[in-house]
Coordinates of C-alpha atoms in Angstrom, one line a residue:
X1 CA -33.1 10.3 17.8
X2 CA -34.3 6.9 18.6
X3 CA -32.1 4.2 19.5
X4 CA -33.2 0.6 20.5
X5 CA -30.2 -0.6 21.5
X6 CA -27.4 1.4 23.3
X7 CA -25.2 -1.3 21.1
X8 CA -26.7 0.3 17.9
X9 CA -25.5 3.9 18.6
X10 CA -22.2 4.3 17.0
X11 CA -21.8 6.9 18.9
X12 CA -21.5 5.4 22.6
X13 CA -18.0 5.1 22.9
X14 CA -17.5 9.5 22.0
X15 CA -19.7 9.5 25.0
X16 CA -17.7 7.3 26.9
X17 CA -14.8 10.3 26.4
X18 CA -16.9 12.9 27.4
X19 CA -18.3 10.7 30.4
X20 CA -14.4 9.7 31.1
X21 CA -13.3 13.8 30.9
X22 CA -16.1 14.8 33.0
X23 CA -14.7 12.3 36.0
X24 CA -11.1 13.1 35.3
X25 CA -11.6 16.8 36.2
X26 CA -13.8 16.2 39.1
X27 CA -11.1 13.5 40.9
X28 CA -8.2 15.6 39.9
X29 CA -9.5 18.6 41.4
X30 CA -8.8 16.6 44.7
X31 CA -5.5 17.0 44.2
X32 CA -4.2 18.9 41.6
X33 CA -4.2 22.5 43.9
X34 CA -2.0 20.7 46.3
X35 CA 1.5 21.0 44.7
X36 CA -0.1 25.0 44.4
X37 CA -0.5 25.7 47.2
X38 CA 2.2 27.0 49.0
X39 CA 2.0 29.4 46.0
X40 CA -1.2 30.3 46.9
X41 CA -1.0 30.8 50.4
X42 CA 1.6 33.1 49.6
X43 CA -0.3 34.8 47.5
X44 CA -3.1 35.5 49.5
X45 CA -1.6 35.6 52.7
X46 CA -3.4 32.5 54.2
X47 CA -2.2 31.5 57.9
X48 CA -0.9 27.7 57.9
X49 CA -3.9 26.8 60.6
X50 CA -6.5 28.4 57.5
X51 CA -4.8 26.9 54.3
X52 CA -5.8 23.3 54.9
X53 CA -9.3 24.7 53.7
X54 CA -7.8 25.0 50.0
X55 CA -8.3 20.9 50.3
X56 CA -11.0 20.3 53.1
X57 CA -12.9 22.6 51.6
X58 CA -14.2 20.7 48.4
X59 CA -13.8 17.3 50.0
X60 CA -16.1 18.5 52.4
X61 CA -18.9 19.5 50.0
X62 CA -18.3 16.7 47.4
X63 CA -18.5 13.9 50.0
X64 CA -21.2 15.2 52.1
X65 CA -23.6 16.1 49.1
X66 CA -23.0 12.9 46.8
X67 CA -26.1 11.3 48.0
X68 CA -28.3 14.2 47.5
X69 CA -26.6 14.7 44.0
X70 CA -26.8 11.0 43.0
X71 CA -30.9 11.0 44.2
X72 CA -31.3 14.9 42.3
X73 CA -30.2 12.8 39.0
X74 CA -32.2 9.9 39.4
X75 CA -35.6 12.8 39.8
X76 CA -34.4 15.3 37.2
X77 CA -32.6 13.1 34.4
X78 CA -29.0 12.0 34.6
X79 CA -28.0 13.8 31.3
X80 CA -29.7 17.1 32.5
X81 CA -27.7 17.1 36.3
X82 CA -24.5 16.2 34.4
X83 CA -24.6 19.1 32.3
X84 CA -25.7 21.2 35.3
X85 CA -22.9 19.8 37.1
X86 CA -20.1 21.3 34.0
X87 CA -21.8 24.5 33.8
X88 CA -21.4 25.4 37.5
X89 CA -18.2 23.3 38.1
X90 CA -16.6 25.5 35.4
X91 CA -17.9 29.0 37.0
X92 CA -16.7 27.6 40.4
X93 CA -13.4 27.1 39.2
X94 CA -13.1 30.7 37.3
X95 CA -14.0 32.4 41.0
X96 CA -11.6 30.3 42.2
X97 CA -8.6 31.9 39.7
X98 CA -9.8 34.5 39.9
X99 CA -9.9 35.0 44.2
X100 CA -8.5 37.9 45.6
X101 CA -8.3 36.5 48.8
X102 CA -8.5 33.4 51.1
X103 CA -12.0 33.5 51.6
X104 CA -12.8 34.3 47.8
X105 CA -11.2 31.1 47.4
X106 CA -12.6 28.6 50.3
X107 CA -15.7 29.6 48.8
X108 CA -14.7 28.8 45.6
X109 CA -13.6 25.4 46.6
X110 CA -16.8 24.9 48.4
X111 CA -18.7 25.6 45.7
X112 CA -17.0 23.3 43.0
X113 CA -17.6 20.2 45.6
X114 CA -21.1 21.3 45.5
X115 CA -21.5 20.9 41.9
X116 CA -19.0 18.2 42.0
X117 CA -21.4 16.2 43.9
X118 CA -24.2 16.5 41.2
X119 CA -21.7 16.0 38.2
X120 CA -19.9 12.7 39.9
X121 CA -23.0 10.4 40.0
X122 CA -24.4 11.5 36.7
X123 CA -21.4 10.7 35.1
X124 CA -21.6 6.8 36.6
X125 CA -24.9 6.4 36.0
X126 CA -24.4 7.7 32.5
X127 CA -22.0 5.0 32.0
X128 CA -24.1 2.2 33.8
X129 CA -27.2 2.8 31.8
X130 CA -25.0 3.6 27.9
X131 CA -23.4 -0.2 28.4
X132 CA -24.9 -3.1 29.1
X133 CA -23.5 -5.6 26.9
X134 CA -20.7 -7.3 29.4
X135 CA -17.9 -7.0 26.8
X136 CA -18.2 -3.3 26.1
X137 CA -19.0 -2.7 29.6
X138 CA -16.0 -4.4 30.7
X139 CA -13.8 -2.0 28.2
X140 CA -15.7 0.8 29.5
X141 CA -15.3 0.3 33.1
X142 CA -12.0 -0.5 32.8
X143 CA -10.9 3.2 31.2
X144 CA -13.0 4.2 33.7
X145 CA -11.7 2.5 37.0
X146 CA -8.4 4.1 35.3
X147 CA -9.3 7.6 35.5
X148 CA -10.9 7.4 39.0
X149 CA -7.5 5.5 39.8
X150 CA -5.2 7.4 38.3
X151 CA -6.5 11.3 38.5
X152 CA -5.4 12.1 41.6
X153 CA -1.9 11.2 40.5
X154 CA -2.5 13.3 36.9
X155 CA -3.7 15.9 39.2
X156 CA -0.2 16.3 40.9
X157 CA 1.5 16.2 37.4
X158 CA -0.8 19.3 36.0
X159 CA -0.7 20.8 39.3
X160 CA 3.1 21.0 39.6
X161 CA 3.2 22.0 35.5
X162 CA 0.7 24.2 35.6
X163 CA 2.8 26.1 38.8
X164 CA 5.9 25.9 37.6
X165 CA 5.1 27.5 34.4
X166 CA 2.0 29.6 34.6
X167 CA 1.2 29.6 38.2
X168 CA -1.4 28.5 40.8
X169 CA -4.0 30.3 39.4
X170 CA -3.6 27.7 36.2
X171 CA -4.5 24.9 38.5
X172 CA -8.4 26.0 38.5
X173 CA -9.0 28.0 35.6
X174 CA -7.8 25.4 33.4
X175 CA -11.1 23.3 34.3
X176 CA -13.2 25.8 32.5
X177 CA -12.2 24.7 28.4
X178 CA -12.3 20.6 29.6
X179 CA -15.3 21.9 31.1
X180 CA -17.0 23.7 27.9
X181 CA -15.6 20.6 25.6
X182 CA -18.0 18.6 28.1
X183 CA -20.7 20.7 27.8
X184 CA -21.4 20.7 24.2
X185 CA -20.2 16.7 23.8
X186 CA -22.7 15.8 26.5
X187 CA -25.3 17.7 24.4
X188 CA -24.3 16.1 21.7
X189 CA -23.6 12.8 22.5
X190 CA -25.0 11.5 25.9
X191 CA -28.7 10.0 25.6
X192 CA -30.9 9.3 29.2
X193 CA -34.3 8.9 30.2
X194 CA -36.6 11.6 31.7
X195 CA -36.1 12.2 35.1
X196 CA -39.0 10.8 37.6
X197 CA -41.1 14.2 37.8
X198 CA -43.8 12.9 40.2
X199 CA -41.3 11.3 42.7
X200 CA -40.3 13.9 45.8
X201 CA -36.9 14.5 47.3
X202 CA -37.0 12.8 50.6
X203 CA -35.8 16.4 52.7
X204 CA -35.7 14.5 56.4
X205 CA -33.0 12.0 54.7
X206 CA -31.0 15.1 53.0
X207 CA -30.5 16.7 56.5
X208 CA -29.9 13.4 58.1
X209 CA -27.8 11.7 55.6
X210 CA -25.7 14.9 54.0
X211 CA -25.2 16.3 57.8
X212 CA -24.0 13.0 59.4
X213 CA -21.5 12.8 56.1
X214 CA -20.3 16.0 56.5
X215 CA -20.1 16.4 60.3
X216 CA -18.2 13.4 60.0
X217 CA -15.5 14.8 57.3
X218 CA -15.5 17.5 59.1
X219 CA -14.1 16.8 62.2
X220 CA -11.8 14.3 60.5
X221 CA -10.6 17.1 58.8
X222 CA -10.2 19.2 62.0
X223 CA -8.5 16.1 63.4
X224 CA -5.2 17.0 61.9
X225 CA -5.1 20.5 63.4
X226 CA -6.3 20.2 66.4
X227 CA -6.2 16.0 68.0
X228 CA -8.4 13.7 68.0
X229 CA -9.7 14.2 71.9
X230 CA -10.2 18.1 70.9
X231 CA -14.0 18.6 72.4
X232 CA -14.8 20.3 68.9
X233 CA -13.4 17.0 67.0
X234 CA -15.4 14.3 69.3
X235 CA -18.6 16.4 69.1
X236 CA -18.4 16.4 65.7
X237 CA -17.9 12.7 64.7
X238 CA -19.8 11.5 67.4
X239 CA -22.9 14.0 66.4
X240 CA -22.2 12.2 62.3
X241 CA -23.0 9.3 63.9
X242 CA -25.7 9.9 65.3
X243 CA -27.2 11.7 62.6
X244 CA -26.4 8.7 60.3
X245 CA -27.7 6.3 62.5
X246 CA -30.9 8.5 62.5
X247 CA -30.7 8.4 58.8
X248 CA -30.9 4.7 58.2
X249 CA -33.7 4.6 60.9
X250 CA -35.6 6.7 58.7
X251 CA -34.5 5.5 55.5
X252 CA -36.6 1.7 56.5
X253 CA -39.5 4.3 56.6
X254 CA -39.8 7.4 54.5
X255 CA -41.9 7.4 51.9
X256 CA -39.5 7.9 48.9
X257 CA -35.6 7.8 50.8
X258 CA -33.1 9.1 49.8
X259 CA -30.9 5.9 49.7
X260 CA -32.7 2.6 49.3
X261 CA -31.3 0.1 51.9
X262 CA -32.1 -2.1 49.2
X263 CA -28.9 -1.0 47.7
X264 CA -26.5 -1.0 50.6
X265 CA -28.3 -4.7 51.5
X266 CA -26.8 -5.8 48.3
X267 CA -23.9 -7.8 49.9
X268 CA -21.9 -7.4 47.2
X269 CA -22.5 -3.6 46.8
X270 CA -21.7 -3.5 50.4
X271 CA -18.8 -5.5 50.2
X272 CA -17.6 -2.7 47.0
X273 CA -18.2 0.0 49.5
X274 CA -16.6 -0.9 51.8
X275 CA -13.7 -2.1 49.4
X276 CA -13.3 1.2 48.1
X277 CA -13.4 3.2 51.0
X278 CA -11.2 1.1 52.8
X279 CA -8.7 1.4 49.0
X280 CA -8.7 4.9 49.5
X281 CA -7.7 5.5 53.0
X282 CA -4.8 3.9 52.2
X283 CA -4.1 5.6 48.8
X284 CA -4.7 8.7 50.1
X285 CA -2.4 9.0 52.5
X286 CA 0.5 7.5 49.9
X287 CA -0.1 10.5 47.6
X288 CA 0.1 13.0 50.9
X289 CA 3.3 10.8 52.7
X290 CA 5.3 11.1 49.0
X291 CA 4.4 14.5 47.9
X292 CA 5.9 15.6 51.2
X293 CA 8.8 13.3 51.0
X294 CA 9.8 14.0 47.3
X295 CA 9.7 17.6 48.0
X296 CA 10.8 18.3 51.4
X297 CA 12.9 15.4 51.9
X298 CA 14.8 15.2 48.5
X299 CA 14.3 18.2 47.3
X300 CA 12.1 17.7 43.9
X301 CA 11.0 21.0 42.7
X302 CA 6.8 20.7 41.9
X303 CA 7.6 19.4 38.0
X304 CA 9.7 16.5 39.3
X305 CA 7.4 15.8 42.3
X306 CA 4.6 15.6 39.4
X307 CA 6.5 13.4 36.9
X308 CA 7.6 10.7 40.0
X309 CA 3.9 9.8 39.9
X310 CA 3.3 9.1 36.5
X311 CA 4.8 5.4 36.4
X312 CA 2.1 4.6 39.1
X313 CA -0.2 6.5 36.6
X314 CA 0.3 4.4 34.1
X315 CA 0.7 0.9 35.8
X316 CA -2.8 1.9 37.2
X317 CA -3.9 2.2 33.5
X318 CA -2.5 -1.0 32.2
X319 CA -3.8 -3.0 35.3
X320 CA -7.5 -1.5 34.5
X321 CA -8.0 -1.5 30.6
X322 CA -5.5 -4.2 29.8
X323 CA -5.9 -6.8 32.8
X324 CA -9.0 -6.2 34.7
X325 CA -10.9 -5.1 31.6
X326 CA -9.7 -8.5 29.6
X327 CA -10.3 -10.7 32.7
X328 CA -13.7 -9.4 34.1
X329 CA -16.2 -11.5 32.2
X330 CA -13.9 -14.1 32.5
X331 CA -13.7 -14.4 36.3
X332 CA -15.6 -13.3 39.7
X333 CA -14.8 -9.9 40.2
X334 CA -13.0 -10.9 43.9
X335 CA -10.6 -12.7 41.4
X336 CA -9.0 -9.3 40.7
X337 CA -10.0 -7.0 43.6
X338 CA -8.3 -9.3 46.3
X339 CA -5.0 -9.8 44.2
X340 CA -4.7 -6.1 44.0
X341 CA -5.4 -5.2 47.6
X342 CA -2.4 -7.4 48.1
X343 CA -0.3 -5.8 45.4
X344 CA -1.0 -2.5 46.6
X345 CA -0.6 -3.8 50.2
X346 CA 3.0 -5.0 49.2
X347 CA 4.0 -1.4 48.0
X348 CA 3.4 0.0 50.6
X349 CA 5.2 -2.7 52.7
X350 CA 8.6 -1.9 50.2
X351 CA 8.0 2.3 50.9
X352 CA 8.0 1.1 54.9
X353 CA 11.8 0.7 54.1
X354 CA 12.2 4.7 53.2
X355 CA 15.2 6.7 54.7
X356 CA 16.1 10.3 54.2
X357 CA 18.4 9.3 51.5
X358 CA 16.3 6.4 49.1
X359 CA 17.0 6.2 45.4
X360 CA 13.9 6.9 43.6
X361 CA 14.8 4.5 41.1
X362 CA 15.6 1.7 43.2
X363 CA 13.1 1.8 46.3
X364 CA 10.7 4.2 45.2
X365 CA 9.4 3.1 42.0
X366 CA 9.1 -0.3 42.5
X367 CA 6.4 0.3 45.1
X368 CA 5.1 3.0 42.9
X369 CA 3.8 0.3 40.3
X370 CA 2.9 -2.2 42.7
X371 CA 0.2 0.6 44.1
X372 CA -0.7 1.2 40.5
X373 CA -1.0 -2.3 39.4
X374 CA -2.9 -3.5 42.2
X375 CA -5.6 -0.7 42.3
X376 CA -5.9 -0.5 38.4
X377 CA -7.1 -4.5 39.1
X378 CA -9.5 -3.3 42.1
X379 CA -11.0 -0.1 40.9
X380 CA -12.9 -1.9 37.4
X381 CA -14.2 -4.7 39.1
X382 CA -15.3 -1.9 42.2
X383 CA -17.0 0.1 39.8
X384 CA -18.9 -2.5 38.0
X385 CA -19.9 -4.8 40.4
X386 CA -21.6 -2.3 42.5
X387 CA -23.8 -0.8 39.6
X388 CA -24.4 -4.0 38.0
X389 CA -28.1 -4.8 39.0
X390 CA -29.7 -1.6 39.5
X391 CA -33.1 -0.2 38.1
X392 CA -32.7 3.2 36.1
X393 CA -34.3 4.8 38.8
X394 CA -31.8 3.5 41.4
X395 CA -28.6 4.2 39.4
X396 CA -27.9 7.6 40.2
X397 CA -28.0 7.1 44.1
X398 CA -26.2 4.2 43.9
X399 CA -23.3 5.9 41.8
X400 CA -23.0 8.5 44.3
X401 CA -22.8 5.5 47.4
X402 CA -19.7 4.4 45.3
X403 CA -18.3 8.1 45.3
X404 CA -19.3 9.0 48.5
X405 CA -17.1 5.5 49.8
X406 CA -14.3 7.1 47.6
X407 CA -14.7 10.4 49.3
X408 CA -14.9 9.8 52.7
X409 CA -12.5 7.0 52.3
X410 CA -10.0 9.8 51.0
X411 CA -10.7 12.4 53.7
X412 CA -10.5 9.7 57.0
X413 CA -7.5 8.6 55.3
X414 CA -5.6 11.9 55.0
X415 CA -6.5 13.0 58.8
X416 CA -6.5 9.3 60.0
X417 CA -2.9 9.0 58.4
X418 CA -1.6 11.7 58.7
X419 CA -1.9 12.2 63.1
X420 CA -0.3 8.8 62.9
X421 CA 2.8 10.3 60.9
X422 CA 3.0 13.3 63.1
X423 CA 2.6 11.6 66.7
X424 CA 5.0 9.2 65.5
X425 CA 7.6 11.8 64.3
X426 CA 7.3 13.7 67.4
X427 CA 8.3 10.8 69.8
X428 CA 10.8 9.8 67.4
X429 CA 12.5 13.3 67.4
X430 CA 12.3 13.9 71.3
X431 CA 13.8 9.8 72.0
X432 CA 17.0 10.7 69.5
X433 CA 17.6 14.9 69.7
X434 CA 20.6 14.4 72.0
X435 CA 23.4 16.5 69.9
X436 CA 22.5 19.7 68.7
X437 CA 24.5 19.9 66.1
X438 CA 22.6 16.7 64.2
X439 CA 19.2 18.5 65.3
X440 CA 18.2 19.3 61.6
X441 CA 19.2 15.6 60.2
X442 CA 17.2 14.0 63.8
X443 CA 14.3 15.9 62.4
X444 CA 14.9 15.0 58.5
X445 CA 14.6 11.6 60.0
X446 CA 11.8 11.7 62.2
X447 CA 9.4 13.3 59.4
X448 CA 10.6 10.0 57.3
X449 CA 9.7 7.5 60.6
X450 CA 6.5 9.2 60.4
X451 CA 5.5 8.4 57.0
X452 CA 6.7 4.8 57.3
X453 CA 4.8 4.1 60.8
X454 CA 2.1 5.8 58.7
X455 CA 2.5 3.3 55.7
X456 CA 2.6 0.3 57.8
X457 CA -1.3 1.4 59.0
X458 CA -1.8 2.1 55.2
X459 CA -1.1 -1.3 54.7
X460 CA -2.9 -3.2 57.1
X461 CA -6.3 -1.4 55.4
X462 CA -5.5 -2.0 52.2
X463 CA -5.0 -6.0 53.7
X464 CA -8.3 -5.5 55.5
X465 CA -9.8 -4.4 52.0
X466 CA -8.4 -7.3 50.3
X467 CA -10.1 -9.4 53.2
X468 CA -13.4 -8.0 53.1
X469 CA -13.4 -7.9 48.9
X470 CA -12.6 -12.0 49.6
X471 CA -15.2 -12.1 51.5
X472 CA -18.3 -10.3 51.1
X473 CA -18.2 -9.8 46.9
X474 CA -18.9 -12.8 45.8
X475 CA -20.5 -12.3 42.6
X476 CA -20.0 -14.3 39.9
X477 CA -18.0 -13.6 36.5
X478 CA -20.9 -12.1 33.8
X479 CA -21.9 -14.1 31.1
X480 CA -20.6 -13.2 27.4
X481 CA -23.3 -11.7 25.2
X482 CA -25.6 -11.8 28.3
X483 CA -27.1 -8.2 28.7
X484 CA -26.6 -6.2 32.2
X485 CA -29.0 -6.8 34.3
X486 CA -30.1 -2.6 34.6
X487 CA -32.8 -2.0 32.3
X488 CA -31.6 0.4 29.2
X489 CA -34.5 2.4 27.9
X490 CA -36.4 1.7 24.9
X491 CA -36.0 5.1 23.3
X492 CA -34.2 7.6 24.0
X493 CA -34.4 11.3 23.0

């Protein structure tokens, strides 16, 4: 089939649902096990220093191997990795129902970040290179921006259904039919270039790049076990750094790298970066603070711990489809992601006022739609602004930049966070543990002193977000009826 124009193809927007379920599954996946898994530990008779792995596990992978993912797509063919990418997500996800024990499923989780990392890219890139005319792209970005938004949230809702009801096996086998419905739309549906058979994978910058990621995730994950002056947890983010220091050295020099510095020059794709990572570390450690809180501290079973996130669900919906979408070729895209830093920055600053007895109604979900709101207006603009501009060949790598900022945003931010909540909660329990008798409401309350300590740092980023979004992005709103500035091929097959 030959299409001159993606604009022609009647069929682009289908593809957009297929695109859209392919990232839903991958960013719920982040999250959706975690309302399972005291289910599963129990299950499988995990230790409580081991079950962390459920989670580090595939955030491990899926950060560390997004730029060698996002690079594989731009070689092989974005349609061809994203397919790929279903095929072994969806097996992944079937070992991991079907685990027999702990290490069955680390591995399991392992492997879906691996494929993760190949499917996340091609799925952006897909998008990038499908619409170019500003309108359209503006409407498909924006239901985009909501599903990156908003799927760790729908992961906690299908998580705590799925457990409630089936059980926690649920949580990973139901990936395999959203997986197959991919599958065969993609084949059906998606269009993309040939994949650049004569360029080589740039192996010195995989090693470099993919082990400084994941050295660094790593001991940010081991962070919240063990302290951050444990000898195992300096070595390893100090070593990252290195390694990714050594990476950009070589990047200015290899032949064909693995990331362009072209890209990452970009100041307004750097700016976006470091937006979104910066987002996410605060996000992040909302969704941990409040799952904890709603279920431990007021008692919601997983169902009702699911359901208190869907009004931030859908307020991150509305302020992606129906106000950054409408607005974006309208005004610079700093015009919304500064606004909803600030939004998002002032629900966390209302959650800062928790106690061990808040009304969910009345404190709760206030803040709850201000963090919705303000990132549905940050993620679009995110998204769009740091693939507009790219060549073909360039797309895929710089998709996985965006996800890898998402990523390791998301696992600095848990660890990062959550050593602030528990140092603070310590000190706060040994200053007021006088009487005995009150020892079990001292410690109710120190957990909740924690989490708002915790906020106020959550916070401050998201401020420091909205600063550097203010800042560094300062791109200008696209012209209507002006085409994208990446190149769309000719033909397509």
């Amino acid at each position: 089939m030959s299409v001159t124009r993606t604009g022609e193809d009647p069929r682009r927007w289908w593809g957009l649902v297929v695109i859209a379920l392919a990232q839903l599954m991958v960013v719920l996946d982040a999250t959706i096990v975690n309302i399972a898994l005291p289910s599963a530990q129990q299950d499988l008779g995990m230790s409580d220093g081991n079950r962390q792995w459920v989670i580090t596990a595939y955030t491990l992978a899926f950060g560390g191997l997004l730029l060698l993912g996002g690079r594989i797509a731009d070689l092989v063919g974005r349609k061809r990795t994203f397919v790929i990418g279903l095929v072994g997500f969806a097996a992944a996800s079937a070992l991991g129902g079907a685990a027999t024990g702990s290490g069955m499923l680390f591995a399991a989780r392992a492997l879906q970040g691996v494929f993760a990392a190949v499917l996340a890219p091609s799925a952006l890139s897909l998008l990038t290179t499908t619409f170019t005319d500003p309108k359209e792209r503006g409407k498909a970005f924006g239901i985009y921006g909501a599903l990156a938004g908003s799927g760790s949230a729908i992961g906690f809702i299908v998580g705590g259904l799925l457990t409630e009801y089936l059980n926690w096996r649920w949580c990973l086998y139901v990936n395999v039919p959203i997986a197959v419905i991919a599958v065969f739309g993609a084949l059906a549906l998606l269009h993309d270039r040939p994949g650049h058979a004569g360029a080589r994978l740039d192996v010195p910058g995989v090693l470099l790049g993919c082990g400084g990621l994941v050295a660094i995730v790593y001991g940010f994950s081991e962070a919240q076990p063990r302290g951050w002056s444990d000898p195992l947890v300096v070595a390893l983010i100090a070593g990252g750094a290195v390694l990714l220091a050594g990476f950009v050295w070589w990047q200015s020099r290899a032949p064909h790298p693995l990331l362009p510095l072209h890209i990452v020059k970009d100041r307004n794709r750097a700016g976006c970066f470091l937006t979104m990572g910066l987002a996410v570390i605060g996000m992040f450690g909302l969704f941990l603070f409040m799952t904890y809180y709603l279920q431990v501290v007021l008692a919601y079973s997983p169902v009702r711990t699911g359901l208190a996130f869907l009004p931030m669900t859908a307020a991150i919906i509305v302020g992606s489809t129906q106000i950054s979408a409408r607005l974006m070729n309208h005004v610079a895209p700093r015009m919304l992601m500064v606004p909803g830093m600030v939004l998002a920055a002032g629900g966390m600053l209302v959650l800062t006022r928790m106690t061990v007895d808040s009304s969910y109604t009345t404190e709760i979900l206030p803040a709850l739609l201000l963090m919705g709101l303000g990132m549905g207006l940050t993620f679009m603009p995110v998204f769009s602004t740091a693939t507009a501009g790219v060549a073909p060949q360039d797309s895929g790598v710089t998709s996985a930049t965006v996800n890898t900022s998402q990523q390791v945003g998301g696992s600095i931010g848990t660890a990062l966070l959550n050593t602030i909540a528990t140092t603070s909660s310590t000190a706060y329990i040994s200053a007021h543990l006088t009487d005995p008798s009150k020892k079990a409401l001292i410690v109710k309350e120190g957990v909740v002193h924690g989490y708002t300590v915790a906020i106020w740092w959550a916070a401050g980023i998201m401020l420091l977000a909205g600063l550097i979004a203010g800042l560094m992005v300062t791109a200008k709103p696209p012209k209507q009826g002006a085409p994208a500035q990446a190149p769309v091929p000719e033909s397509v097959a």
